[in-house]
Short mmCIF file of C-alpha atoms in Angstrom, two decimals:
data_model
loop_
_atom_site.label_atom_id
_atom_site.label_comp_id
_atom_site.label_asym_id
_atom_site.label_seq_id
_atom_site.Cartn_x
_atom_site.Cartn_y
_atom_site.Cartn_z
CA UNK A 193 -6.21 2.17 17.19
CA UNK A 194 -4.72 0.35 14.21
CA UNK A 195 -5.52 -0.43 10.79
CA UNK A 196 -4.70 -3.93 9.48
CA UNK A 197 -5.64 -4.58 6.00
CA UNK A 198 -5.81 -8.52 5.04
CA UNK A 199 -5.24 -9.10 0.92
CA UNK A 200 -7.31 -12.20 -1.00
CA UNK A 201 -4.91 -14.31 -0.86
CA UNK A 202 -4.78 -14.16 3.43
CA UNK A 203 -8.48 -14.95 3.64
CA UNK A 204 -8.12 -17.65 0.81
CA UNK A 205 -9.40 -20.04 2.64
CA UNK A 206 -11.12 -21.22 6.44
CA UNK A 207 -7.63 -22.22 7.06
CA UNK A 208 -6.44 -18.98 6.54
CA UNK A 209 -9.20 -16.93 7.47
CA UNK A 210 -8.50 -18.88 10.93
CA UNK A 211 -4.93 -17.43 11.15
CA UNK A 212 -6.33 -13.75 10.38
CA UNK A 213 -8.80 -14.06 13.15
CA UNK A 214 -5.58 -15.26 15.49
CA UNK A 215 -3.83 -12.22 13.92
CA UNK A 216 -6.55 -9.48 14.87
CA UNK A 217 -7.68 -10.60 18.16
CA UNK A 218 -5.43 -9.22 20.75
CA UNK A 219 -8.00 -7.53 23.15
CA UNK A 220 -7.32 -4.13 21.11
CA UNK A 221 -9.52 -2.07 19.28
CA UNK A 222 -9.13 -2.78 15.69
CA UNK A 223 -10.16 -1.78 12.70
CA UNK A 224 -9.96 -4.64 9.85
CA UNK A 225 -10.08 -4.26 6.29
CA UNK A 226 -10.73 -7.50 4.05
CA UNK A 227 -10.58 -7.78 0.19
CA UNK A 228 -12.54 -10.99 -1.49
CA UNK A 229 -11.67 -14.09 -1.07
CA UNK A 230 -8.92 -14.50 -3.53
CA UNK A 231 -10.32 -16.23 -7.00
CA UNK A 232 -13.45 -14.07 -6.18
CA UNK A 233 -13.40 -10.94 -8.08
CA UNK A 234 -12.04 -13.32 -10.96
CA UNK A 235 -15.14 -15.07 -11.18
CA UNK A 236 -17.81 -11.58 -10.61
CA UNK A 237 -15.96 -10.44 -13.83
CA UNK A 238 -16.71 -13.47 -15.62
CA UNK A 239 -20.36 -13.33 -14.58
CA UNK A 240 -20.83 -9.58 -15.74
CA UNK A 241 -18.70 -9.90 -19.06
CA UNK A 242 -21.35 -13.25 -19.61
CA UNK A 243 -24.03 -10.66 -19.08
CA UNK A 244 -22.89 -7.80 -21.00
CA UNK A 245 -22.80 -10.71 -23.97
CA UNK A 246 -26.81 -11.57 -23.11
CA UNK A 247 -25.58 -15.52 -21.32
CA UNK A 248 -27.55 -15.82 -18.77
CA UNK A 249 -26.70 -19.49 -18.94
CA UNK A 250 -22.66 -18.67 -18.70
CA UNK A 251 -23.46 -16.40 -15.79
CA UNK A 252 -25.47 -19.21 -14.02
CA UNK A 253 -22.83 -22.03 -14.18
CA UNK A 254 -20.07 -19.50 -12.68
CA UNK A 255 -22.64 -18.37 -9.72
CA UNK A 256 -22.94 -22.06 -9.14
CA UNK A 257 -19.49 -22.35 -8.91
CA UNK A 258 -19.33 -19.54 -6.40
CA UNK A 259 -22.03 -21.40 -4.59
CA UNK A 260 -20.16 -24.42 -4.44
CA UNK A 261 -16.71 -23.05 -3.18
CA UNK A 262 -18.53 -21.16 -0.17
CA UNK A 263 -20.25 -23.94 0.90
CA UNK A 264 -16.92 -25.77 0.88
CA UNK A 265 -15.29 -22.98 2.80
CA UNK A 266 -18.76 -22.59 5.13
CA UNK A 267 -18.31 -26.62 6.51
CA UNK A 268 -14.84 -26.18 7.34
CA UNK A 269 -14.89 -22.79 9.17
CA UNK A 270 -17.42 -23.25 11.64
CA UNK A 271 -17.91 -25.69 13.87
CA UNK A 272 -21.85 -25.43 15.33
CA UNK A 273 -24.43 -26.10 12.84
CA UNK A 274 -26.39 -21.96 13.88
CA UNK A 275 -23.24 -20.98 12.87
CA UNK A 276 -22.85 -22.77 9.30
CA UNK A 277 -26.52 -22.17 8.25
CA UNK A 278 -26.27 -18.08 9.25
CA UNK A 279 -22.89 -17.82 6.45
CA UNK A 280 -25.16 -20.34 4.38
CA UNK A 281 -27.92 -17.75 4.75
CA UNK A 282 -25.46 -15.21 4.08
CA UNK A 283 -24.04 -16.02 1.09
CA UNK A 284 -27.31 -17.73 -0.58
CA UNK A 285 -28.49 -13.85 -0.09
CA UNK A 286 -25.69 -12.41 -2.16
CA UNK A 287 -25.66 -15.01 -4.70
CA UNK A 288 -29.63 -14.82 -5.30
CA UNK A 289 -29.11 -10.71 -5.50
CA UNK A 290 -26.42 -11.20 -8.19
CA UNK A 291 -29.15 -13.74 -10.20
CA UNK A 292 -31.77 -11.18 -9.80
CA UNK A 293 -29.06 -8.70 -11.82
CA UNK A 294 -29.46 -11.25 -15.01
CA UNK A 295 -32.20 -9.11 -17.31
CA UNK A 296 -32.03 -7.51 -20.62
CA UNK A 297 -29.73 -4.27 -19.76
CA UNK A 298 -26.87 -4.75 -18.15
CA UNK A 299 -24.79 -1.32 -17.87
CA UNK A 300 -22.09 -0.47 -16.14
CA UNK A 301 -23.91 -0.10 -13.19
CA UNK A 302 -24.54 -3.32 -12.77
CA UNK A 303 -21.69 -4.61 -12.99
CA UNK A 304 -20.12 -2.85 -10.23
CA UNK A 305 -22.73 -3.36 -7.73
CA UNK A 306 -21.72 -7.51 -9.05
CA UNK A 307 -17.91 -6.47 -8.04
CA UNK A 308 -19.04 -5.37 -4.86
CA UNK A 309 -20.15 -8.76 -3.45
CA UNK A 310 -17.09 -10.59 -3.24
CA UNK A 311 -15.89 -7.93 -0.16
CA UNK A 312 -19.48 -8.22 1.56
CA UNK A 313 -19.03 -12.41 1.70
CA UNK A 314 -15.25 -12.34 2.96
CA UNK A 315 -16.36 -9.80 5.58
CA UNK A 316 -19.30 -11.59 6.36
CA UNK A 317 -18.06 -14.96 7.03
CA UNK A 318 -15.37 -13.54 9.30
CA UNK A 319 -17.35 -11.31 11.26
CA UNK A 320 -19.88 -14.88 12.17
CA UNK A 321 -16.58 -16.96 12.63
CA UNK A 322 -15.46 -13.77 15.42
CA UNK A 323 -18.79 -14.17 16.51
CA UNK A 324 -18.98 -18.11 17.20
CA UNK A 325 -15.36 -17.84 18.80
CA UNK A 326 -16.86 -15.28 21.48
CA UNK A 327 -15.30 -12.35 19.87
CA UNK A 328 -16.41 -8.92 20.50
CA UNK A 329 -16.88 -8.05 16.71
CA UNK A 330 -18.90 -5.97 14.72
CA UNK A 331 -19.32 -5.33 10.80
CA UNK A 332 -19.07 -1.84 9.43
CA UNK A 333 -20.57 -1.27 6.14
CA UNK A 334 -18.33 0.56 3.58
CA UNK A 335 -21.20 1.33 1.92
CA UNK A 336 -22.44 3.73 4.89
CA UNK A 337 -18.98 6.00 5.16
CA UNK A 338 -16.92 4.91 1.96
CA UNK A 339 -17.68 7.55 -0.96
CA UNK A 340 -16.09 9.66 -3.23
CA UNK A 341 -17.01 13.61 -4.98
CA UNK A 342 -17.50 14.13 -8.68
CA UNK A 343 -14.10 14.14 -9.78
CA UNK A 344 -13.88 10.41 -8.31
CA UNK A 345 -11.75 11.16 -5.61
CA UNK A 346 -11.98 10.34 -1.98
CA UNK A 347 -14.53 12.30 -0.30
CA UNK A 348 -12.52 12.53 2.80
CA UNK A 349 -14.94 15.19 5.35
CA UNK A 350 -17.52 12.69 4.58
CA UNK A 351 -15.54 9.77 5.33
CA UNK A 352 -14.74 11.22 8.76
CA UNK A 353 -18.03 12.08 9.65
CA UNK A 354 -19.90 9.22 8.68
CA UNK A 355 -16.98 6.69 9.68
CA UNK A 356 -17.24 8.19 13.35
CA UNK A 357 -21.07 7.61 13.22
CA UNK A 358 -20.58 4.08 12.68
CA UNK A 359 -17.92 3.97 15.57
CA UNK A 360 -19.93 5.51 17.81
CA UNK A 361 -23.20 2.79 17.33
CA UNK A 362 -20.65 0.19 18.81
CA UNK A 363 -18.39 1.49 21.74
CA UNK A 364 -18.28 -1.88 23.27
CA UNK A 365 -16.73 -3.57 20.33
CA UNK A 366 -12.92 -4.31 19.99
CA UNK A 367 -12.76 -5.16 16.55
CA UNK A 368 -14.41 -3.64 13.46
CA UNK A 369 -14.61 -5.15 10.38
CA UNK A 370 -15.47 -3.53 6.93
CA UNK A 371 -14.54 -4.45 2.96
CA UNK A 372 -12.10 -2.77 0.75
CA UNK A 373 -12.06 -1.23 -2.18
CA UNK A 374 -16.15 -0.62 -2.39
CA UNK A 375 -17.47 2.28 -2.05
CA UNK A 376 -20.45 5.26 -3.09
CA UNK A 377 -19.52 7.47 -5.54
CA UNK A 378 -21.10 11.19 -5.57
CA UNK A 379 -24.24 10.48 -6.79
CA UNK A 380 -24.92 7.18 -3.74
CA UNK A 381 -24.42 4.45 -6.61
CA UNK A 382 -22.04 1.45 -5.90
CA UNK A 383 -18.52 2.45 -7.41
CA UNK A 384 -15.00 1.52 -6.09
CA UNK A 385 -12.04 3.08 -5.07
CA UNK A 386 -9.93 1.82 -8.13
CA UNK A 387 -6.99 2.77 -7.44
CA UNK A 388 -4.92 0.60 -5.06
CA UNK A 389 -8.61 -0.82 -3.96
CA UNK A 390 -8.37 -2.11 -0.46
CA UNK A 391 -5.26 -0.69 -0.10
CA UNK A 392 -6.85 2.58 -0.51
CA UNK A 393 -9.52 2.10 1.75
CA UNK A 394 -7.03 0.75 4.78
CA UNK A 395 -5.27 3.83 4.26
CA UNK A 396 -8.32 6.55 3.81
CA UNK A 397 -9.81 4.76 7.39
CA UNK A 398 -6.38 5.16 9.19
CA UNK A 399 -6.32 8.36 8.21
CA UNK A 400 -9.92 9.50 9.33
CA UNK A 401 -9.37 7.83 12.91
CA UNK A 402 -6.27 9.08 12.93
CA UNK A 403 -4.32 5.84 13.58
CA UNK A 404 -1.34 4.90 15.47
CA UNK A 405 -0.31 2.72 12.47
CA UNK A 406 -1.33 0.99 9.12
CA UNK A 407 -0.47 -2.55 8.72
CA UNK A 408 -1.23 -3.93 4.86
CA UNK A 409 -0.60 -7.66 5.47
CA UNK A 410 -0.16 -9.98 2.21
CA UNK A 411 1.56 -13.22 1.23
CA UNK A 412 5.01 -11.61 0.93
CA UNK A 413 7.65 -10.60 4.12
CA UNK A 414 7.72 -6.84 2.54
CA UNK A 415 8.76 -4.76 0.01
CA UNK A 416 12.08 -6.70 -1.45
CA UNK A 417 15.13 -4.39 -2.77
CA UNK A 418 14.71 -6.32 -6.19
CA UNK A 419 12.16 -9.11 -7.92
CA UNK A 420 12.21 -12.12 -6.23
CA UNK A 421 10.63 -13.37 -9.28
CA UNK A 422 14.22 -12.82 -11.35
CA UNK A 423 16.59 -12.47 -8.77
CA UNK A 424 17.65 -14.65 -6.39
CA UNK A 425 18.37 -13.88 -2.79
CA UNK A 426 16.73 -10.64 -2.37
CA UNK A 427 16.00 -9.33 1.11
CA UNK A 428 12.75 -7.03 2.48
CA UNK A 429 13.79 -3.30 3.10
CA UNK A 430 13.35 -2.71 6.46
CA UNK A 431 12.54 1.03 5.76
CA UNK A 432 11.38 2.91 3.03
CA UNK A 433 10.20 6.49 3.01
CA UNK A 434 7.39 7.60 1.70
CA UNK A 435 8.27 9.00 -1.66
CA UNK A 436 10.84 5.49 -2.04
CA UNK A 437 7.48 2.86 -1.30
CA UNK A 438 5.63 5.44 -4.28
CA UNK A 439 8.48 5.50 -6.66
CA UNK A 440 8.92 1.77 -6.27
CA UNK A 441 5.06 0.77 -6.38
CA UNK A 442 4.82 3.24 -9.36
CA UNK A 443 7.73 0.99 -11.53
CA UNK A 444 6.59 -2.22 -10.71
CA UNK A 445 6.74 -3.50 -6.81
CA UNK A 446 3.28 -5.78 -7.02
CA UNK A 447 2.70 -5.52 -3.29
CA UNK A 448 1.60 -1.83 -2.72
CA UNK A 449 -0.35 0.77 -5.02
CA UNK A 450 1.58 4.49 -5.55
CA UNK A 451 -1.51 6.62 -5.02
CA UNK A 452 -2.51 4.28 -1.78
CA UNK A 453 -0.27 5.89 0.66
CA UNK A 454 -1.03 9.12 0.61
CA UNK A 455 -3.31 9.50 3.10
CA UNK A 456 -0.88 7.85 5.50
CA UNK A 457 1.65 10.17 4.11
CA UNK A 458 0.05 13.20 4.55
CA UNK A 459 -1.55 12.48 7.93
CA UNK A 460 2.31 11.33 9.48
CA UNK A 461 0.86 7.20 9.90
CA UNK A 462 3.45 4.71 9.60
CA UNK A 463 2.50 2.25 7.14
CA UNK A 464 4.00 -1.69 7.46
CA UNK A 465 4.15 -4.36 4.80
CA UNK A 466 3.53 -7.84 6.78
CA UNK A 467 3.24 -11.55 5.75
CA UNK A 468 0.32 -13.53 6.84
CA UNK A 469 2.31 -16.43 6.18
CA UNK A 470 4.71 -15.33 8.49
CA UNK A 471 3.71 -13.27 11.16
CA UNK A 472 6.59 -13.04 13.38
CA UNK A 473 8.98 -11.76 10.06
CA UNK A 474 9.65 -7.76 10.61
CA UNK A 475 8.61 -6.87 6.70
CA UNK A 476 8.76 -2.95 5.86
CA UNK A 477 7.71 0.22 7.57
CA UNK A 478 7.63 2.99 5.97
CA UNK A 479 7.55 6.43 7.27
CA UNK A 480 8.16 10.28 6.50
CA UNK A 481 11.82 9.19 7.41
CA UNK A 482 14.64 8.80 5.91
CA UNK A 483 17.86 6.63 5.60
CA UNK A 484 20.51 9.14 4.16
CA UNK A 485 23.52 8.04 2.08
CA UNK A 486 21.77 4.52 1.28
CA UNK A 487 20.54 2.99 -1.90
CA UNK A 488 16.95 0.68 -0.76
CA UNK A 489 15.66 -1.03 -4.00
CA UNK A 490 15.29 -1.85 -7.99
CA UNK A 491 11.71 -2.26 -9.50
CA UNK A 492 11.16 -2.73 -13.02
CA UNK A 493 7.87 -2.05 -14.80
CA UNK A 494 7.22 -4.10 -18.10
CA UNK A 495 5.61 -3.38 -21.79
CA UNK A 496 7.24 0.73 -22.20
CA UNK A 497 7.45 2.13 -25.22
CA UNK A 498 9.97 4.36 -26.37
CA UNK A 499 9.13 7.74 -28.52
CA UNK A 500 12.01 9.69 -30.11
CA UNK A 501 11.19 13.10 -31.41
CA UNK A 502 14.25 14.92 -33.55
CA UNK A 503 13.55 17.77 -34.86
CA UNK A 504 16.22 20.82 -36.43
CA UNK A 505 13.07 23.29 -35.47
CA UNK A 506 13.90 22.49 -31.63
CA UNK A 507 17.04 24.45 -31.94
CA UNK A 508 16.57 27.41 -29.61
CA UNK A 509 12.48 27.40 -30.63
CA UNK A 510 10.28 28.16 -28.17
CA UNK A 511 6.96 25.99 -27.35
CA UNK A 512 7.97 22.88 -28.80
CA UNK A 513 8.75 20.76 -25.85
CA UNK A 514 4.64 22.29 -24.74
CA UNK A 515 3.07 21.41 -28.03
CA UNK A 516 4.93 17.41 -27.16
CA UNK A 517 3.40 17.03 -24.20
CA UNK A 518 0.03 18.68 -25.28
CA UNK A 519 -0.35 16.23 -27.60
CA UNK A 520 0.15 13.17 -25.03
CA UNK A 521 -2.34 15.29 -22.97
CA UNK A 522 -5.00 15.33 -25.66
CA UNK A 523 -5.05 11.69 -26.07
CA UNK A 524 -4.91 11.11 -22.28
CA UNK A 525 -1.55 9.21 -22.17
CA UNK A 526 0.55 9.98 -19.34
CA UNK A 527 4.36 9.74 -19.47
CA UNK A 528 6.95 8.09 -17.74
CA UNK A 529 10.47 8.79 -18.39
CA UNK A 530 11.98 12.24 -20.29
CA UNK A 531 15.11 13.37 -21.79
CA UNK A 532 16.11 15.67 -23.60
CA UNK A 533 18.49 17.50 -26.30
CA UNK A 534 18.52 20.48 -28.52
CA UNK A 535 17.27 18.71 -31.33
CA UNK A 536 14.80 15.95 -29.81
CA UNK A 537 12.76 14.55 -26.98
CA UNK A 538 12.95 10.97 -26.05
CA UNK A 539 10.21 10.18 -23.66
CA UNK A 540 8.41 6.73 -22.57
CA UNK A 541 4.64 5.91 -22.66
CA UNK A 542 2.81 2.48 -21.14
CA UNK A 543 -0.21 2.29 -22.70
CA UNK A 544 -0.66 1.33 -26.65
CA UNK A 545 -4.33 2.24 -26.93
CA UNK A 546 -3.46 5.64 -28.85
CA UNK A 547 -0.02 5.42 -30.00
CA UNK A 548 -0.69 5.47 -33.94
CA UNK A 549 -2.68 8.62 -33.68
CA UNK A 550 0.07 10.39 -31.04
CA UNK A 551 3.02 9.12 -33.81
CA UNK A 552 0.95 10.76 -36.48
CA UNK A 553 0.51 14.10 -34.59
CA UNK A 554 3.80 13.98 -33.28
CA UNK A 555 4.89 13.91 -36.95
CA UNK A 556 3.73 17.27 -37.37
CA UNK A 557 7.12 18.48 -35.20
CA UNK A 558 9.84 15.88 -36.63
CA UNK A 559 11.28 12.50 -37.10
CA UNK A 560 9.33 10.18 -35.01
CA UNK A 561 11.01 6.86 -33.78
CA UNK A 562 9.36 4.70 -31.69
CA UNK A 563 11.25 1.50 -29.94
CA UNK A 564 8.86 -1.07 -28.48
CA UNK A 565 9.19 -3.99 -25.54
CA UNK A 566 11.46 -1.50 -23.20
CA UNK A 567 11.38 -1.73 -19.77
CA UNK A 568 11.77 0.56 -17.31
CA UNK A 569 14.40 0.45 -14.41
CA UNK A 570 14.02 2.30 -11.30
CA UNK A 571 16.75 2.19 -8.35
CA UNK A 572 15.78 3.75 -5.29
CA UNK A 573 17.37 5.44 -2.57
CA UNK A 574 18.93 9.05 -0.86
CA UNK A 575 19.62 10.18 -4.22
CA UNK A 576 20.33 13.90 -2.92
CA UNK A 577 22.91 15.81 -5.42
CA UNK A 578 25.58 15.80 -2.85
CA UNK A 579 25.81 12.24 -2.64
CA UNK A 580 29.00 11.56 -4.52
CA UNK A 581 28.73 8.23 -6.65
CA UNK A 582 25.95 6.88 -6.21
CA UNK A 583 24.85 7.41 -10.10
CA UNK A 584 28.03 6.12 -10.90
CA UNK A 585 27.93 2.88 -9.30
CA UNK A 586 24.39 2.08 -11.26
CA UNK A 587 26.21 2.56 -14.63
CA UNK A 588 29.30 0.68 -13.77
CA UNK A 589 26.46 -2.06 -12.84
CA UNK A 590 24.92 -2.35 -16.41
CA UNK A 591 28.58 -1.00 -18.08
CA UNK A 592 27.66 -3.82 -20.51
CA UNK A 593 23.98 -3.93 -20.99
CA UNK A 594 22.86 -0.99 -24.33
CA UNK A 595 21.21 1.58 -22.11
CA UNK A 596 18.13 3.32 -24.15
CA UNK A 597 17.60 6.22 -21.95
CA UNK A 598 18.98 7.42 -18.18
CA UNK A 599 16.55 9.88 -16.26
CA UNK A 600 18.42 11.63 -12.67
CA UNK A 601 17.64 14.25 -11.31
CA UNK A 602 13.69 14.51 -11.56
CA UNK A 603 13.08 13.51 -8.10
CA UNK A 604 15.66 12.82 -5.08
CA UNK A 605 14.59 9.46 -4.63
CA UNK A 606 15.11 7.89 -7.89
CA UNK A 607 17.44 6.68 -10.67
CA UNK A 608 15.49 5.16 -13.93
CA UNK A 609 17.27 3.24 -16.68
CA UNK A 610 15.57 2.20 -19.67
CA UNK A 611 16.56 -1.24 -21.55
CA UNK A 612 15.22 -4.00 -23.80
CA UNK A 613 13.12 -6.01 -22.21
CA UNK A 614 15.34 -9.46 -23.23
CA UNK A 615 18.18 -7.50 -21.20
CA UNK A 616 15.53 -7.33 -18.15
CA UNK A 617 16.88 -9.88 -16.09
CA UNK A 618 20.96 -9.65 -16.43
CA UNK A 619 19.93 -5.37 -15.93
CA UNK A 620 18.24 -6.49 -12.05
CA UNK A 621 20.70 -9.19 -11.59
CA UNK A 622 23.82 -6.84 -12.25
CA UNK A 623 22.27 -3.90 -10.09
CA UNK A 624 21.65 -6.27 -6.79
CA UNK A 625 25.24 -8.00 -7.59
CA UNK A 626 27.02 -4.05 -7.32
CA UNK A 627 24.31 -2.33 -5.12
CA UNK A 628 23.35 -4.61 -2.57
CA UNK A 629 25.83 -7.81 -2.50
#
């Protein structure tokens, strides 16, 4: 059996909700993963931040507007009128359950059972337009087998177990619809998965049934060796390993979420990256293979900041680089890039939330400099020791573009550069002219 996951943006509309059903029905069993309609989750967050302010009002107009755009989509998916008024039904339901969620105290519990909905109406509407067409369909609550332990991670036994149950209670069926991203956390309230959201959940499923493959299809051919978005001409990479796709999704490559893959990874099932728009384009596999000898991609991941720590004290001291990082680990700020000397650290950070209080601690060990709106460049490929050159042909690339920091070494899959972020786009544009042109 496979997994295909379908992102917002390929159940956008009855048009496109149309090609998806085209896409899935091929007389083999099937297990389907949707995310919301895309605009969706956009306007459930608008509803609960107008209820955490006390609007019932502001909350009202956007559930109206929800109303409206399903009952847009409703008339132009189905063509018998039992058909139309069981979505109506369906989606009057959820929107009246999200207006009975408009009282005095609105926690955070609330608002995620709010974020929940917009999976349970995609999901719904498909499963009835299966069902007019004479498909053999059948909707599979995440709710019943979707749930994670205390620490917030996947509850995976469970998932098994209870996943199989709700196989089992439709052996007929060749296709078996469920949402992404929602799920139970330890405790049975609604929670979600977070990280990589229906991503996530296409993978965690493929991994329970064991599945031949996992197929995440979105609105783009694959996982391109550079950003379309500043470079021209780039190409999908027909293969990626594993530990390439994470190091790539973790420095910026939009289309797939590091921590999402693991599952697949560990449980040996192919994952591909395929376009809705167009089906028949190969996209990207990836695998536990790998290409040797061959440089795949460049990501780049925005808004870094760049923490220099000099200190004389470092000088053949012991503990200091510990009481550094201990001090990012008390203010829960992960980092990204290191290097080091015998007199300083210079390490990267993404997140601003804490920085004045880490600069002031940090103080405590030396001269603190911090350089703001870096960016961080990550080239990916067989970057195995013995490969003769390959580091050298990324710095003849960006020979004339001020290099911050270089990191090689830490992993075998990976090169990072760090730069300004107005020398962003001649860094990706020099690195596809050497590497890939």
């Amino acid at each position: 059996m496979k997994v295909l996951k379908f992102g917002g943006t390929s159940v956008g509309s009855a048009q496109r909700m149309k090609d998806v059903a085209k896409l899935i029905n091929q007389g083999k069993k099937t297990f389907v993963v949707l995310s919301a309609m895309s605009g969706t989750t956009n306007s459930l967050v608008e509803i609960a931040d107008y209820l955490y302010r006390k609007n019932p009002d502001g909350a009202n107009e956007v559930i109206n507007r929800l109303s409206d755009k399903y009952a847009g989509v409703i008339a132009e998916l189905y063509e018998t009128a039992e058909y139309r008024d069981k979505a109506a039904e369906h989606i009057q339901s959820i929107l009246d359950y999200i207006r009975s969620l408009i009282k005095d105290l609105f926690t955070i519990f609330e608002e995620r059972i709010i974020l929940a909905q917009g999976e349970l109406m995609s999901t719904g509407l498909l499963n009835l337009y299966l069902n007019e067409i004479g498909v053999c369909s059948a909707l599979i609550p995440a709710l019943q087998f979707m749930r994670t332990d205390k620490n917030a991670e996947p509850d995976t036994a469970y998932i098994k177990e209870k996943l199989a149950e709700q196989i089992a209670l439709h052996p007929d069926v060749e296709l078996y619809i469920t949402q992404g991203f929602i799920c139970r956390n330890a405790y049975g309230e609604i929670d979600n998965l977070q990280r990589g959201g229906s991503d996530y959940t296409a993978s965690l499923i493929g991994a329970a049934i064991q599945a031949e493959e996992i197929q995440i299809w979105t609105d783009i051919d694959g996982m391109h060796n550079n950003d379309p978005r500043v470079v021209e001409n780039t190409l999908p990479v027909r293969h990626l390993n594993f530990d390439e796709a994470a190091e790539l999704a973790y420095f910026g490559a939009k289309i797939l979420h590091p921590t999402c893959i693991l599952p697949a990874k560990v449980n040996n099932i192919p994952v591909r990256l395929l376009n809705t728009m167009q089906p028949d384009a190969l996209g990207t596999t990836i695998s536990n293979g790998m290409e040797k000898r061959k440089i795949k991609a460049v990501a780049a991941k925005d808004n870094i900041i760049s923490i220099k720590i000099k200190s004389g004290r470092m000088l053949l001291a012991t503990g200091f680089m510990r009481r550094v990082f201990e001090t990012f680990e008390s203010y829960h700020t992960p980092i990204d890039m290191v290097t080091t000397s015998e007199v300083g650290i210079s390490l990267t950070i993404d997140n601003r939330k804490r920085l004045d209080d880490i600069v002031d601690s940090l103080k405590e060990f030396g001269t603190v400099t911090v350089d703001d709106n870096m960016v961080i460049i990550c080239v990916v490929g067989d970057f195995e020791w013995e490969n003769v050159g390959f580091e050298a042909k990324i710095v003849d690339a960006i020979k004339d573009i001020p290099v911050r920091m270089i990191s090689y070494g830490g992993s075998n899959y990976n090169v990072t550069l760090l730069v300004r972020a107005s020398d962003k786009k001649r860094a990706l544009q020099a690195l596809s002219e050497h590497l890939f042109n």
